[in-house]
CSV table of C-alpha atoms and ligand atoms in Angstrom, one decimal:
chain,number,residue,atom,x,y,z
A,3,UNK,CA,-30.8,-23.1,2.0
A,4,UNK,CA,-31.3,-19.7,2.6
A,5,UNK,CA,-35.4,-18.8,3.4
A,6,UNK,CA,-37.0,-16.7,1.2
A,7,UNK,CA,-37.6,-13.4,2.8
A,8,UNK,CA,-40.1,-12.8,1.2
A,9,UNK,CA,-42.5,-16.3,1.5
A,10,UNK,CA,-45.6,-15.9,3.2
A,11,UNK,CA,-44.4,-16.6,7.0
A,12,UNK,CA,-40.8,-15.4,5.9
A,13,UNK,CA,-39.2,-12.2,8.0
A,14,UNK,CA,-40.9,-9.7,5.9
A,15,UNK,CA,-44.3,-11.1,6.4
A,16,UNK,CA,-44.0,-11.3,10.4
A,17,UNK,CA,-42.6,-7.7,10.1
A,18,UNK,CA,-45.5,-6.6,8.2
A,19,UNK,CA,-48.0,-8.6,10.5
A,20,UNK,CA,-46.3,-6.9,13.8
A,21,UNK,CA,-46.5,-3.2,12.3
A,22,UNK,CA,-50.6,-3.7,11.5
A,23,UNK,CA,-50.6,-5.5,15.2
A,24,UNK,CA,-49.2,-2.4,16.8
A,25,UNK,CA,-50.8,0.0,14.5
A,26,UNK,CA,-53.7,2.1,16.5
A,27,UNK,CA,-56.1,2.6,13.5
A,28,UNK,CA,-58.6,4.9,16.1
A,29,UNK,CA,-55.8,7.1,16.7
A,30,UNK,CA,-54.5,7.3,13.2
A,31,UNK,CA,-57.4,7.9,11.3
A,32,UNK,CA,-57.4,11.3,13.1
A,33,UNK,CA,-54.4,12.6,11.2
A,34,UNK,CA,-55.8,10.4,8.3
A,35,UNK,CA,-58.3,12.2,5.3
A,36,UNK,CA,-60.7,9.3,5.4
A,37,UNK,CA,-61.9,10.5,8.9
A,38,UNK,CA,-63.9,12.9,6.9
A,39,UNK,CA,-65.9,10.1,4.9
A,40,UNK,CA,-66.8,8.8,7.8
A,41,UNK,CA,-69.2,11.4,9.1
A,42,UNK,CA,-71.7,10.4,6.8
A,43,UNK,CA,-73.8,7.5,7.2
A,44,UNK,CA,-75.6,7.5,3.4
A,45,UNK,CA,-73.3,5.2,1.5
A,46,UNK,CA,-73.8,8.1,-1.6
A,47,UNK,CA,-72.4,10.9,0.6
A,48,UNK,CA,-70.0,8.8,2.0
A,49,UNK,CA,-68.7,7.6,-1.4
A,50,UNK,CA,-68.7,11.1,-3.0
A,51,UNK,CA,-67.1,12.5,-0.1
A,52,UNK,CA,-64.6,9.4,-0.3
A,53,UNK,CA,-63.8,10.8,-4.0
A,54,UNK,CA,-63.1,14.1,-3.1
A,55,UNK,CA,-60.9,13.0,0.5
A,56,UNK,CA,-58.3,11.3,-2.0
A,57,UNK,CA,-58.5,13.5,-4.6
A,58,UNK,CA,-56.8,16.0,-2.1
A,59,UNK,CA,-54.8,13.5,-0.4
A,60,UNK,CA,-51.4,14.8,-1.4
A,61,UNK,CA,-49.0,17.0,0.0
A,62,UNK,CA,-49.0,18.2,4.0
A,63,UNK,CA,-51.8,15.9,5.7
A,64,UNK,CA,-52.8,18.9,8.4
A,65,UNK,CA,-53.4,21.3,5.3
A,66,UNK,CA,-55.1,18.8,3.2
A,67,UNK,CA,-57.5,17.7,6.0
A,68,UNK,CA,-58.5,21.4,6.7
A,69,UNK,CA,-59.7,22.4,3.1
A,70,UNK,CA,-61.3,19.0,2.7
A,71,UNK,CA,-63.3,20.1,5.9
A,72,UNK,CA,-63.8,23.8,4.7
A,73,UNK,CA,-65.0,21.9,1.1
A,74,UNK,CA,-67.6,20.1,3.0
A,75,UNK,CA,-68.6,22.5,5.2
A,76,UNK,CA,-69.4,25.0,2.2
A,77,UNK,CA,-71.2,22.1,0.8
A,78,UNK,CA,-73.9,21.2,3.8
A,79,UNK,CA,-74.8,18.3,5.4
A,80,UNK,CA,-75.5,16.1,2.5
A,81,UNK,CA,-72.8,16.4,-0.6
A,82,UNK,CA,-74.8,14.2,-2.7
A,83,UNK,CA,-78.1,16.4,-2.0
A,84,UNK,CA,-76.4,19.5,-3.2
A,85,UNK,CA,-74.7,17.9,-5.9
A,86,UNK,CA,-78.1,17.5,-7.7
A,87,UNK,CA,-78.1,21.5,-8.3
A,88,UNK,CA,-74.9,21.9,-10.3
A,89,UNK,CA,-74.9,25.9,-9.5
A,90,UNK,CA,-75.9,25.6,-6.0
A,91,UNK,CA,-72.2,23.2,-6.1
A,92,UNK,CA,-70.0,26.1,-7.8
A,93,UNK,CA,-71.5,28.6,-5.6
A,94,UNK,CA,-70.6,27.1,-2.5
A,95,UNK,CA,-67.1,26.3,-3.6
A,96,UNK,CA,-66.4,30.0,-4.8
A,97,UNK,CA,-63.2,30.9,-3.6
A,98,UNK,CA,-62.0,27.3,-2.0
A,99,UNK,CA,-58.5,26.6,-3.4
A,100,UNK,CA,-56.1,23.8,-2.5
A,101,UNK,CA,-52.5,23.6,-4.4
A,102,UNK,CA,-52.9,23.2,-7.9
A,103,UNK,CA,-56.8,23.1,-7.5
A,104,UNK,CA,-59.2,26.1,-8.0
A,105,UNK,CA,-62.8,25.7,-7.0
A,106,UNK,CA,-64.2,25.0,-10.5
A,107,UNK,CA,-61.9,21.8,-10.2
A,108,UNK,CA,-63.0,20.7,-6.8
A,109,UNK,CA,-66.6,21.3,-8.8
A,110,UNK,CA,-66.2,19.5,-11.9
A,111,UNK,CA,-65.6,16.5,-9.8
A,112,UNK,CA,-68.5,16.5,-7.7
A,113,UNK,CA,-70.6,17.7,-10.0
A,114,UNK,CA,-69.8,14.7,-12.1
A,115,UNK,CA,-69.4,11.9,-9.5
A,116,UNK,CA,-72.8,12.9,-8.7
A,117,UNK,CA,-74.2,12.5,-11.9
A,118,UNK,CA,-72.5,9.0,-12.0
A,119,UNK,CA,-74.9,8.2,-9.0
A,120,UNK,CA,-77.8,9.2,-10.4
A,121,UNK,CA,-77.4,7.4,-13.6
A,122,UNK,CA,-75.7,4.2,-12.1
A,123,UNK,CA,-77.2,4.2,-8.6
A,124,UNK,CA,-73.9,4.6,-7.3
A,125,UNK,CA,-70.1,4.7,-8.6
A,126,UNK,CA,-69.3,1.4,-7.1
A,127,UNK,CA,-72.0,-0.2,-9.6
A,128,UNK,CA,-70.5,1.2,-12.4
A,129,UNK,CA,-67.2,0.1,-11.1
A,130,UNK,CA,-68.3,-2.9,-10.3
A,131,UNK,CA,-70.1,-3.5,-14.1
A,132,UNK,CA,-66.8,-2.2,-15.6
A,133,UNK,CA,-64.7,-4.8,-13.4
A,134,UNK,CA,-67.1,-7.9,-14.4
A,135,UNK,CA,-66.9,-6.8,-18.2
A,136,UNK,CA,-63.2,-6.3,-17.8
A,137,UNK,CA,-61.5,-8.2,-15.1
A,138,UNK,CA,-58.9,-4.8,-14.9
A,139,UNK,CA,-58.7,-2.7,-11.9
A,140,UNK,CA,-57.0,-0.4,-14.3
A,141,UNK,CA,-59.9,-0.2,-17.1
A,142,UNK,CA,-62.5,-0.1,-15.1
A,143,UNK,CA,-61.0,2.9,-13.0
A,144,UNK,CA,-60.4,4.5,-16.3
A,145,UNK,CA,-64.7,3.7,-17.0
A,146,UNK,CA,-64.9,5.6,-13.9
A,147,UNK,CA,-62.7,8.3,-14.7
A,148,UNK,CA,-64.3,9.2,-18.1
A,149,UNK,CA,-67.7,8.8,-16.6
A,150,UNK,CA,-67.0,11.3,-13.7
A,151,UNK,CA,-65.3,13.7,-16.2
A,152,UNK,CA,-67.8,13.6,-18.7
A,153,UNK,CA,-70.5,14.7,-16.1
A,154,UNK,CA,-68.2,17.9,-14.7
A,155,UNK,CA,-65.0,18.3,-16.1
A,156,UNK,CA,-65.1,17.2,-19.5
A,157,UNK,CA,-64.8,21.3,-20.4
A,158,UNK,CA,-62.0,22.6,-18.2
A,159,UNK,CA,-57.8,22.3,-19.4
A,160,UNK,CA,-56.6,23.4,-16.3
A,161,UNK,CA,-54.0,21.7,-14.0
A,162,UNK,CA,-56.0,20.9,-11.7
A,163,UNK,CA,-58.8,19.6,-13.6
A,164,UNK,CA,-56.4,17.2,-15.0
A,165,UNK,CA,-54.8,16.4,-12.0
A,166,UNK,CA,-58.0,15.9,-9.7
A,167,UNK,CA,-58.7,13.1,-12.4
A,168,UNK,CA,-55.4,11.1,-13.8
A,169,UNK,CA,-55.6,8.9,-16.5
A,170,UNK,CA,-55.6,5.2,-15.3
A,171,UNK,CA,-54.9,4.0,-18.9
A,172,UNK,CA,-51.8,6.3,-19.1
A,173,UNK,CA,-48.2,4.9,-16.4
A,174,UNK,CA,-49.2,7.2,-13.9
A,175,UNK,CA,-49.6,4.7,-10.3
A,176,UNK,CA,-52.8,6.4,-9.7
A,177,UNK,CA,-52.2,6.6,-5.4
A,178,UNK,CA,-55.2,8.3,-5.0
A,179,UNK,CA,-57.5,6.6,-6.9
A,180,UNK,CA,-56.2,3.3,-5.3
A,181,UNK,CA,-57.0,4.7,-2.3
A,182,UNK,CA,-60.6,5.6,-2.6
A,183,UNK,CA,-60.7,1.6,-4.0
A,184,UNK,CA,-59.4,0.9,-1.1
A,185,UNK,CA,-61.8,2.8,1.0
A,186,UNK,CA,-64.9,1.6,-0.6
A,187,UNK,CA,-63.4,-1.9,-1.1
A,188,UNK,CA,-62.1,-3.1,2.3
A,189,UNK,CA,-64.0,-3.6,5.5
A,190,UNK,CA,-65.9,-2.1,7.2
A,191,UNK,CA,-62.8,-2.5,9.7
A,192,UNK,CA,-63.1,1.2,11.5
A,193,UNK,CA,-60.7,2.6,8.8
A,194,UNK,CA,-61.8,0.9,5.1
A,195,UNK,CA,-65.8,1.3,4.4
A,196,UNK,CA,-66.7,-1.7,2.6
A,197,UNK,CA,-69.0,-0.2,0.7
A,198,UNK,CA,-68.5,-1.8,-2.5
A,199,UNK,CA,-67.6,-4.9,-1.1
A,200,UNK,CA,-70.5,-7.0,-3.5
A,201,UNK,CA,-69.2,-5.2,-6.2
A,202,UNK,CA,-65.3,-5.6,-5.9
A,203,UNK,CA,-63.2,-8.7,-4.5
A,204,UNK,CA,-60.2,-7.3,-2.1
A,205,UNK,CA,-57.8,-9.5,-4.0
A,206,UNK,CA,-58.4,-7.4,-7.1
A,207,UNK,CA,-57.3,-4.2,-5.5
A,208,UNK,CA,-53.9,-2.7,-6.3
A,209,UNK,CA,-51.8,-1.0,-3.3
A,210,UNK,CA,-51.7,2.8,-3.8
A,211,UNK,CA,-47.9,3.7,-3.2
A,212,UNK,CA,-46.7,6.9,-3.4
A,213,UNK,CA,-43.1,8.4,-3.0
A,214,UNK,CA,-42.8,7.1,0.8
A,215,UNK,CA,-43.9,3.4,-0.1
A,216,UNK,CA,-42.0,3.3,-3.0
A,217,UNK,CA,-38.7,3.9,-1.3
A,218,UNK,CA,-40.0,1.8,2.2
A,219,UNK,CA,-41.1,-1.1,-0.9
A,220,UNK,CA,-37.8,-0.8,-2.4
A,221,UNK,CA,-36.1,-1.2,1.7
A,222,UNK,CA,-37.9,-4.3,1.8
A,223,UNK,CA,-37.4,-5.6,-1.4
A,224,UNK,CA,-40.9,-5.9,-2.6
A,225,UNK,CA,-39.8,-4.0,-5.7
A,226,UNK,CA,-36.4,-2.7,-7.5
A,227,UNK,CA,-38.1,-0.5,-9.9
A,228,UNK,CA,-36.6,3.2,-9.4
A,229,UNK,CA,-40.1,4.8,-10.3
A,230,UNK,CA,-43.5,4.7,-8.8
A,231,UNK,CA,-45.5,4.0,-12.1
A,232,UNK,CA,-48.3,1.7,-12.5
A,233,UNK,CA,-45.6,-1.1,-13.2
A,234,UNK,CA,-44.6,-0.4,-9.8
A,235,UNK,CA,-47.8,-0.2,-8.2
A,236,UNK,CA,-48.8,-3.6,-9.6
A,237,UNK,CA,-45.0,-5.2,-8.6
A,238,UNK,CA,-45.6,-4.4,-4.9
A,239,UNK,CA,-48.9,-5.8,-5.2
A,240,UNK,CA,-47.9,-8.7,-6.4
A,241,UNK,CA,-45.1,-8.9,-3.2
A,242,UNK,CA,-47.9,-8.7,-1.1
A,243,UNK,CA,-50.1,-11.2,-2.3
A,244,UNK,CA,-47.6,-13.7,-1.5
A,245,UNK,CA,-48.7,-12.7,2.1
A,246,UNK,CA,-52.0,-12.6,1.5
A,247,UNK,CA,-53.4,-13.6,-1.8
A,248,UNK,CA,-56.8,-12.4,-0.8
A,249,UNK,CA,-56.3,-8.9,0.8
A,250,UNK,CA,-52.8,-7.6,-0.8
A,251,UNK,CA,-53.5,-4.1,0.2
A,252,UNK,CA,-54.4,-4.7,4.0
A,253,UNK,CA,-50.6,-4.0,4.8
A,254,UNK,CA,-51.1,-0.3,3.4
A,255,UNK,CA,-53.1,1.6,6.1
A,256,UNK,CA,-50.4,0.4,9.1
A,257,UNK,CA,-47.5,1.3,6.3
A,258,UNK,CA,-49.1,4.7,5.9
A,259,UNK,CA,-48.7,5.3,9.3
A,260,UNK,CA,-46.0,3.4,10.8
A,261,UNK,CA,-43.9,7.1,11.5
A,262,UNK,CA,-41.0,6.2,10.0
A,263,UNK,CA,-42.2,6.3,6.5
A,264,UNK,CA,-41.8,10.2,6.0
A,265,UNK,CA,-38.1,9.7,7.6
A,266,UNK,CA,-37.3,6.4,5.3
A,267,UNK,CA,-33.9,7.5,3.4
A,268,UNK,CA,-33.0,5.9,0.8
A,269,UNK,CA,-29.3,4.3,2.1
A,270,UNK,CA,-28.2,3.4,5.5
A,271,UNK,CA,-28.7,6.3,7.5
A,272,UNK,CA,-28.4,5.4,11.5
A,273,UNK,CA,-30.1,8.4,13.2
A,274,UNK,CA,-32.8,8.7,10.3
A,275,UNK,CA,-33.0,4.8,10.8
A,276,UNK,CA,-33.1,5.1,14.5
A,277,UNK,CA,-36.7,2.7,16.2
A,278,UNK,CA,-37.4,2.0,12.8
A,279,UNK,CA,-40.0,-1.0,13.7
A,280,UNK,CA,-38.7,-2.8,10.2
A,281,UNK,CA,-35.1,-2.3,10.4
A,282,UNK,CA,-34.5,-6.2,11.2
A,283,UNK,CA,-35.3,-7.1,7.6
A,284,UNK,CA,-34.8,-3.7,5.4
A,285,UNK,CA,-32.0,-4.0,3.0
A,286,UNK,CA,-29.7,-1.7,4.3
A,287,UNK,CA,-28.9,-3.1,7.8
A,288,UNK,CA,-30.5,-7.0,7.0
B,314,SF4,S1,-34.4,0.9,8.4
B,314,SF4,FE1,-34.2,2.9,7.6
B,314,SF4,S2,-34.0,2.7,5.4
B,314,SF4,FE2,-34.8,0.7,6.2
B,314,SF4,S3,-37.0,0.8,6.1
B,314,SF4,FE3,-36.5,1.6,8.1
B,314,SF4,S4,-36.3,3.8,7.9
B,314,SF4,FE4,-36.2,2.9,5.9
């Protein structure tokens, strides 16, 4: 009988297991937006600034990484210290644009993320209340959400405002805000913080997947869904848990990186396919 690719132990798995082996997290964190967060060594800047790394983590990674760094720059040593004098936050931020973000966006979110802290201690309590009450990701990402808008955005339309923030409630696979669970969930391993770790089990966590994943995910089989949607997210998740039912999302950071993922086409393509370190059990050549 055929083995299931896709057991724990099957060819996926060990492919999965050699990329993370091979992976050099030091050297990849460099090109990676969460080298930011870790600058700061008070769990409330580092969670703030954790918040604002992924809500620009789209689009070219050099660019992103340079007005995160002009953001936090503007905003002084401490984020969270500023933070406590709304004004003193829109002033420093006048003029900072990124995308479809204006300054007042940027604001809005730190503003209100900071106001979470100071009425819940931190956002990883809230979260962590939210989950307990819950036992969804999803809601209690979407407590978050309406909490952090509430304190800073809950006035502004724009684009960006909306975008900074999406709706977890809504089919949207919500990348970014998986990844600052991830972040704040996993570790401390050098890349993941840890931070909420008494809060927040790893085996709750959903892998963020964007565009790249999606189509790698589909390569692999881990999902045949066409569209990166929450459904999506949550398939893939699954997949992974058959690896590891307690850390699903551990695969993601090595994945990220692995250098093919920006080149991964989405047929049998032998130059784009060329060293591809999970060619042996993709779909296309398996
Ligand atoms: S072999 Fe090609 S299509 Fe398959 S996962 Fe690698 S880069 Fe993507």
């Amino acid at each position: 009988m055929k083995r299931d690719r896709l057991a724990k132990g099957g060819p996926v798995h060990a492919a999965l297991e050699r990329i993370i082996t091979e992976c050099d997290v030091e050297g990849e964190i460099e090109r990676d937006p969460v080298r930011a967060v870790h600058r700061y060594e008070d769990p409330l800047d580092a969670e703030l600034v954790a918040l604002m790394a992924s809500a620009v983590a789209f689009g070219n990674v050099t660019t992103l990484v340079r007005k995160l760094d002009d953001a936090l720059e503007r905003l002084g040593p401490s984020p969270a210290k500023t933070a406590d004098d709304p004004a003193a936050v829109q002033r420093a931020l006048r003029g900072w644009k990124h995308r479809v973000y204006v300054a007042a966006d940027l604001a809005g979110l730190v503003i209100g993320a900071r106001r979470v802290q100071r009425v819940h201690g931190s956002m990883g309590r809230l979260f962590g209340a939210a989950l307990a009450r819950t036992d969804s990701v999803r809601e209690a990402l979407a407590e978050l959400v309406d909490a952090v808008r509430e304190g800073g955005l809950e006035k502004s339309a724009s684009r960006g405002a909306r975008h900074v923030l999406p709706d977890p409630r809504g089919t949207s696979g919500c990348k970014r805000l998986l990844l600052f669970l991830r972040w704040m969930v996993r570790g401390p391993d050098g890349c993941d913080l840890g931070l909420w770790r008494e809060h927040v089990p790893t085996a709750k966590l959903l892998v963020p997947v964007d565009v790249h994943i999606h189509k790698l995910a589909r390569n692999l089989g881990l999902t045949d869904r066409a569209t990166p949607s929450i459904t999506t997210t949550e398939e893939i998740t699954e997949a992974l848990r058959r690896f590891d039912p307690e850390d699903p999302v551990r695969f993601d950071f090595a994945l990220c990186h692995m250098g093919m993922l920006q080149a991964c086409p989405s047929r049998k393509d032998a130059k784009r396919c060329e060293g591809c370190p999970v060619r042996g059990v993709c779909r296309h050549w398996a």
